[in-house]
Every structure is written in structure tokens, then in C-alpha cells.
Amino acid sequence: MNALFIVLIPVFVVVLVAVIAFLIIRRQRVQLPPGTDAAVGAPPSSPGAGGTAVLDLTEVDTVEPSTIDVPLTDSTASDLPVSDVPVSDVAVIEEPPVKPSFFDRLGKARSAFSGYLGGLVGLGKVDDEAWEELEEALIRADVGVQTSMSLLADVRAEAKAVGAEDGSQVLELLKARMRSEIADKDRSLTIDIGRTNVWLFVGVNGVGKTTTIGKLGKRLGDAGHRPLMAAGDTFRAAAAEQLTMWAERSDAEIVRGVEGGDPSSVIFDGIQAAAARDCDIVLADTAGRLQNKTNLMDELRKVRRVANKEPGHVTEVLLVLDATTGQNGMSQAAVFAEAVDVTGVVLTKLDGSAKGGIVFAIESELGIPVKLVGLGEGVDDLVDFDPDEFIDALFEPT
């Protein structure tokens, strides 16, 4: 047995040395690209010989990694991971602004209007008492006494002529008559090409004149015009600062004077600046004033005269009214229209607690078209008045 151990020990040592040598050789091998095998110390095979390519480590210099600049093209950018594409080369697609919907924004007015007229729907026959209640409902909806009586006289005659007796039929006739009352009006905003157009904005304090000017300036700039804002409200604290902010937001020019200065002078300076700077339209703010103050209305007439002196050319005088004031807005409109020849009405806050009937009173009793309406506080929420959308939104069931 001792003799056997003496023989096996050298054999074990030889095997162990062979395994260690094999492992050392494997650690020194260099891994080549897939499809090849490397044997250390063997010469490389000649091209096309079909043998195994071998790399001699003693003849290989160390190569430092380097960065290769590859021009970024559409095809290479699309192959890169999202995180590797430079931010400056990524196109940002802005969603176009969504036009406010009359139906969506007139929810409160529709609810009030439907509440006034909802009793008609279930009536099998509209009698004299129902006609009187319908007239009262229109008056409560701010349509006005004179306009309500005129509308219902026509609807009653039409109902008799076509034999309409139940409430639903009468309601449809009323809807058609109210639609015709505000149809076919010229609601365009006039800009004479090649002239220094002036749009005057008038109204009492707090109705949104300055904000309206700011939103219109953005809209006109987007349409390719070059508006200039004239801060003619020199009496209200921070009015000029507010208009300056809007001018910066809409990339428009602005001219302002000193606080408490002459509004006519500021607007005249604005017109001169517009002509010199090749601006085609001046948006002129004016101080808010009560319609029952004669001296203030006389001053507004002066502003109107000065604004129309060359190179100025007054093409719009827009009366800004708060739709929530109801019939009080009618008295404002009547006095301002007489003083400065109002060409159109901007009805703000129509999305609020306004009942909507003021539109019919203004257009039927004063003959002044509603040209723009405010349906929210956003810069794109001042929109052209669409009579068909307005009527449909009022009469649509809630």
C-alpha cells in the first residue's frame, strides 16, 4: 500500500500543475469578434486560408477609446434612444388653441333662460295667461320690455297663422323669431388698408376695456397686423401698467403718458407713433366714465375728434359692456352711442351670471351690433359673436 501512494503522489502533482498551467493560458487569451477564435502565440493565418485568425499580444499597442462625432440627421436621430437625442433638435408641436364653444360657456345663461321658458314645453294649449307669463319670462331674462312685447306680438300672430297651439310649437316659433331678430347684422371689424386705423374703446370702469384691448392686440398680431396700444386711461391707477403688460405679451407697440395727463394728447401721440413705426392700427384705451356725467362725456367727444385727425382714421368705436349688468348696460349703451357714434359692442363676461337677453335689447332697440363677446378669462376667449351658435346654446335643453 505504501508503494501505491508513493506512485500516485507524483501523478497527482503532475495533473495539478497541468490544470494550473491551462487556467493561466486561458486568462491570457484575447477574445476576438464572434466567428473567430484566438490562440496565443500562433501566427495569424493568411486571408482566405479558412484557418483561425490569431492575435499576438506582444505586438498590440494599447488604444485609448475615442469619441466620433456623427452629424445628427433625421434618420440617425430616429435610431437613438429618446434620452440621447439633443433637446434642441426635438421639434415641439404646440396644439392650436381651441375656440371656446358658446354651448359650453353659456351654461349659466342657458339654465336661467330654460328656467324662465321651461314651463311652455309641457303645455297642451298656450292660453292668454301663458302668453303673459312668457312675456314676463323674457323681461326677466334681460330681453327688455319693448323688445319682449315686439317679439311676442310677432310670435303670437305667427302661431295663429300656422295653427300652433301647444307649448313646444310656440317655443320653436319664438326661437326662430329671436334668431331673425339678430341675424343679418354687419359684425365685421373695419381695417382700411394703407391707413392708420384707430379703434376707440369706451365704457364705464370695471367692464374690461383694457383686457379687451390686450386680447385683441394678440389676435391682430397673430393675423399679421401691427397694432399699437395707446394708454389713454390716464386717471385709473395702474391702467397704463396693465396695458403695458398686455403689449409685452402680444408683442405690440405701446405709447403711454403721465398719470393724470390729457387722454387726447396720449392718443394723438400714439397715432403719430403708429404712423412713424408703420403700425396699421391703434387700439386706444379711454378712461372709464359714468354715462350721467356730462363733462366726462364731453371729454370723450373731444377724444373722438382728436383721434380722427390725420394721420388718424377712426374705423371702430367699440363700447365695452359687462353682460352681467343687464338693463343697466342698456342705459350705458344709449348715452355712449349718442356721444361718440358707437359702431359695435363688446359684451364681456357672457360666460358668467349673465342671462343673455341683453343681446336682443341692444340690437333691436339701439340698432348696434354685438361684434365680440367674452366667454372666459383666457387670451383666446374673446371671440366673434355668432348669432346662430348663441341662439342654439340658449335654447338647447340643459
JSON list of C-alpha atoms in Angstrom, two decimals, residues 292-378:
[
{"chain": "A", "resi": 292, "resn": "ASN", "atom": "CA", "xyz": [-74.58, 110.54, -16.47]},
{"chain": "A", "resi": 293, "resn": "LYS", "atom": "CA", "xyz": [-71.53, 112.80, -16.07]},
{"chain": "A", "resi": 294, "resn": "THR", "atom": "CA", "xyz": [-71.91, 115.41, -18.81]},
{"chain": "A", "resi": 295, "resn": "ASN", "atom": "CA", "xyz": [-68.38, 116.84, -18.54]},
{"chain": "A", "resi": 296, "resn": "LEU", "atom": "CA", "xyz": [-66.81, 113.41, -18.87]},
{"chain": "A", "resi": 297, "resn": "MET", "atom": "CA", "xyz": [-68.91, 112.58, -21.93]},
{"chain": "A", "resi": 298, "resn": "ASP", "atom": "CA", "xyz": [-67.89, 115.93, -23.47]},
{"chain": "A", "resi": 299, "resn": "GLU", "atom": "CA", "xyz": [-64.25, 114.96, -22.93]},
{"chain": "A", "resi": 300, "resn": "LEU", "atom": "CA", "xyz": [-64.91, 111.66, -24.71]},
{"chain": "A", "resi": 301, "resn": "ARG", "atom": "CA", "xyz": [-66.28, 113.57, -27.71]},
{"chain": "A", "resi": 302, "resn": "LYS", "atom": "CA", "xyz": [-63.01, 115.53, -27.77]},
{"chain": "A", "resi": 303, "resn": "VAL", "atom": "CA", "xyz": [-61.01, 112.28, -27.77]},
{"chain": "A", "resi": 304, "resn": "ARG", "atom": "CA", "xyz": [-63.07, 111.08, -30.72]},
{"chain": "A", "resi": 305, "resn": "ARG", "atom": "CA", "xyz": [-62.39, 114.30, -32.68]},
{"chain": "A", "resi": 306, "resn": "VAL", "atom": "CA", "xyz": [-58.65, 114.26, -31.98]},
{"chain": "A", "resi": 307, "resn": "ALA", "atom": "CA", "xyz": [-58.32, 110.59, -32.90]},
{"chain": "A", "resi": 308, "resn": "ASN", "atom": "CA", "xyz": [-59.80, 111.26, -36.33]},
{"chain": "A", "resi": 309, "resn": "LYS", "atom": "CA", "xyz": [-57.24, 113.94, -37.26]},
{"chain": "A", "resi": 310, "resn": "GLU", "atom": "CA", "xyz": [-54.65, 112.96, -39.88]},
{"chain": "A", "resi": 311, "resn": "PRO", "atom": "CA", "xyz": [-52.96, 110.58, -39.98]},
{"chain": "A", "resi": 312, "resn": "GLY", "atom": "CA", "xyz": [-55.54, 109.06, -37.64]},
{"chain": "A", "resi": 313, "resn": "HIS", "atom": "CA", "xyz": [-58.59, 107.37, -39.15]},
{"chain": "A", "resi": 314, "resn": "VAL", "atom": "CA", "xyz": [-61.26, 106.17, -36.70]},
{"chain": "A", "resi": 315, "resn": "THR", "atom": "CA", "xyz": [-62.82, 103.00, -38.13]},
{"chain": "A", "resi": 316, "resn": "GLU", "atom": "CA", "xyz": [-64.30, 101.50, -34.94]},
{"chain": "A", "resi": 317, "resn": "VAL", "atom": "CA", "xyz": [-65.72, 102.87, -31.69]},
{"chain": "A", "resi": 318, "resn": "LEU", "atom": "CA", "xyz": [-66.34, 99.83, -29.54]},
{"chain": "A", "resi": 319, "resn": "LEU", "atom": "CA", "xyz": [-68.50, 100.10, -26.44]},
{"chain": "A", "resi": 320, "resn": "VAL", "atom": "CA", "xyz": [-67.44, 97.52, -23.85]},
{"chain": "A", "resi": 321, "resn": "LEU", "atom": "CA", "xyz": [-70.31, 96.32, -21.65]},
{"chain": "A", "resi": 322, "resn": "ASP", "atom": "CA", "xyz": [-70.43, 93.88, -18.77]},
{"chain": "A", "resi": 323, "resn": "ALA", "atom": "CA", "xyz": [-73.12, 91.37, -19.73]},
{"chain": "A", "resi": 324, "resn": "THR", "atom": "CA", "xyz": [-73.95, 90.70, -16.09]},
{"chain": "A", "resi": 325, "resn": "THR", "atom": "CA", "xyz": [-75.23, 94.27, -15.56]},
{"chain": "A", "resi": 326, "resn": "GLY", "atom": "CA", "xyz": [-78.40, 93.54, -17.54]},
{"chain": "A", "resi": 327, "resn": "GLN", "atom": "CA", "xyz": [-80.64, 96.50, -18.30]},
{"chain": "A", "resi": 328, "resn": "ASN", "atom": "CA", "xyz": [-78.16, 98.93, -16.71]},
{"chain": "A", "resi": 329, "resn": "GLY", "atom": "CA", "xyz": [-75.97, 98.16, -19.70]},
{"chain": "A", "resi": 330, "resn": "MET", "atom": "CA", "xyz": [-78.76, 99.39, -21.95]},
{"chain": "A", "resi": 331, "resn": "SER", "atom": "CA", "xyz": [-78.75, 102.85, -20.39]},
{"chain": "A", "resi": 332, "resn": "GLN", "atom": "CA", "xyz": [-74.95, 102.99, -20.75]},
{"chain": "A", "resi": 333, "resn": "ALA", "atom": "CA", "xyz": [-75.16, 101.98, -24.39]},
{"chain": "A", "resi": 334, "resn": "ALA", "atom": "CA", "xyz": [-77.77, 104.62, -25.22]},
{"chain": "A", "resi": 335, "resn": "VAL", "atom": "CA", "xyz": [-75.72, 107.53, -23.83]},
{"chain": "A", "resi": 336, "resn": "PHE", "atom": "CA", "xyz": [-72.36, 106.40, -25.21]},
{"chain": "A", "resi": 337, "resn": "ALA", "atom": "CA", "xyz": [-73.90, 105.78, -28.64]},
{"chain": "A", "resi": 338, "resn": "GLU", "atom": "CA", "xyz": [-75.20, 109.33, -28.74]},
{"chain": "A", "resi": 339, "resn": "ALA", "atom": "CA", "xyz": [-71.88, 110.84, -27.62]},
{"chain": "A", "resi": 340, "resn": "VAL", "atom": "CA", "xyz": [-69.35, 109.07, -29.85]},
{"chain": "A", "resi": 341, "resn": "ASP", "atom": "CA", "xyz": [-71.23, 107.22, -32.59]},
{"chain": "A", "resi": 342, "resn": "VAL", "atom": "CA", "xyz": [-70.62, 103.66, -31.34]},
{"chain": "A", "resi": 343, "resn": "THR", "atom": "CA", "xyz": [-70.04, 101.17, -34.18]},
{"chain": "A", "resi": 344, "resn": "GLY", "atom": "CA", "xyz": [-70.23, 97.95, -32.18]},
{"chain": "A", "resi": 345, "resn": "VAL", "atom": "CA", "xyz": [-70.49, 96.37, -28.74]},
{"chain": "A", "resi": 346, "resn": "VAL", "atom": "CA", "xyz": [-68.04, 94.09, -26.97]},
{"chain": "A", "resi": 347, "resn": "LEU", "atom": "CA", "xyz": [-70.03, 92.07, -24.43]},
{"chain": "A", "resi": 348, "resn": "THR", "atom": "CA", "xyz": [-67.73, 90.75, -21.70]},
{"chain": "A", "resi": 349, "resn": "LYS", "atom": "CA", "xyz": [-68.38, 88.12, -19.01]},
{"chain": "A", "resi": 350, "resn": "LEU", "atom": "CA", "xyz": [-71.11, 86.43, -21.03]},
{"chain": "A", "resi": 351, "resn": "ASP", "atom": "CA", "xyz": [-70.00, 83.14, -19.52]},
{"chain": "A", "resi": 352, "resn": "GLY", "atom": "CA", "xyz": [-70.82, 84.39, -16.03]},
{"chain": "A", "resi": 353, "resn": "SER", "atom": "CA", "xyz": [-74.18, 85.09, -14.45]},
{"chain": "A", "resi": 354, "resn": "ALA", "atom": "CA", "xyz": [-75.45, 86.99, -17.50]},
{"chain": "A", "resi": 355, "resn": "LYS", "atom": "CA", "xyz": [-78.91, 85.97, -18.66]},
{"chain": "A", "resi": 356, "resn": "GLY", "atom": "CA", "xyz": [-78.18, 86.60, -22.34]},
{"chain": "A", "resi": 357, "resn": "GLY", "atom": "CA", "xyz": [-81.25, 88.66, -23.19]},
{"chain": "A", "resi": 358, "resn": "ILE", "atom": "CA", "xyz": [-79.24, 91.89, -23.24]},
{"chain": "A", "resi": 359, "resn": "VAL", "atom": "CA", "xyz": [-78.03, 90.95, -26.73]},
{"chain": "A", "resi": 360, "resn": "PHE", "atom": "CA", "xyz": [-81.54, 91.27, -28.16]},
{"chain": "A", "resi": 361, "resn": "ALA", "atom": "CA", "xyz": [-82.24, 94.54, -26.35]},
{"chain": "A", "resi": 362, "resn": "ILE", "atom": "CA", "xyz": [-79.05, 96.19, -27.63]},
{"chain": "A", "resi": 363, "resn": "GLU", "atom": "CA", "xyz": [-79.53, 95.12, -31.22]},
{"chain": "A", "resi": 364, "resn": "SER", "atom": "CA", "xyz": [-83.26, 95.67, -31.54]},
{"chain": "A", "resi": 365, "resn": "GLU", "atom": "CA", "xyz": [-83.66, 98.90, -29.52]},
{"chain": "A", "resi": 366, "resn": "LEU", "atom": "CA", "xyz": [-80.37, 100.64, -30.33]},
{"chain": "A", "resi": 367, "resn": "GLY", "atom": "CA", "xyz": [-79.51, 99.05, -33.67]},
{"chain": "A", "resi": 368, "resn": "ILE", "atom": "CA", "xyz": [-75.89, 98.47, -32.56]},
{"chain": "A", "resi": 369, "resn": "PRO", "atom": "CA", "xyz": [-74.41, 95.08, -33.48]},
{"chain": "A", "resi": 370, "resn": "VAL", "atom": "CA", "xyz": [-72.69, 92.94, -30.88]},
{"chain": "A", "resi": 371, "resn": "LYS", "atom": "CA", "xyz": [-69.34, 92.22, -32.54]},
{"chain": "A", "resi": 372, "resn": "LEU", "atom": "CA", "xyz": [-67.30, 90.45, -29.88]},
{"chain": "A", "resi": 373, "resn": "VAL", "atom": "CA", "xyz": [-68.13, 88.52, -26.73]},
{"chain": "A", "resi": 374, "resn": "GLY", "atom": "CA", "xyz": [-66.01, 87.37, -23.81]},
{"chain": "A", "resi": 375, "resn": "LEU", "atom": "CA", "xyz": [-66.51, 83.70, -22.97]},
{"chain": "A", "resi": 376, "resn": "GLY", "atom": "CA", "xyz": [-63.78, 83.36, -20.36]},
{"chain": "A", "resi": 377, "resn": "GLU", "atom": "CA", "xyz": [-60.61, 84.86, -18.93]},
{"chain": "A", "resi": 378, "resn": "GLY", "atom": "CA", "xyz": [-58.11, 83.28, -21.37]}
]
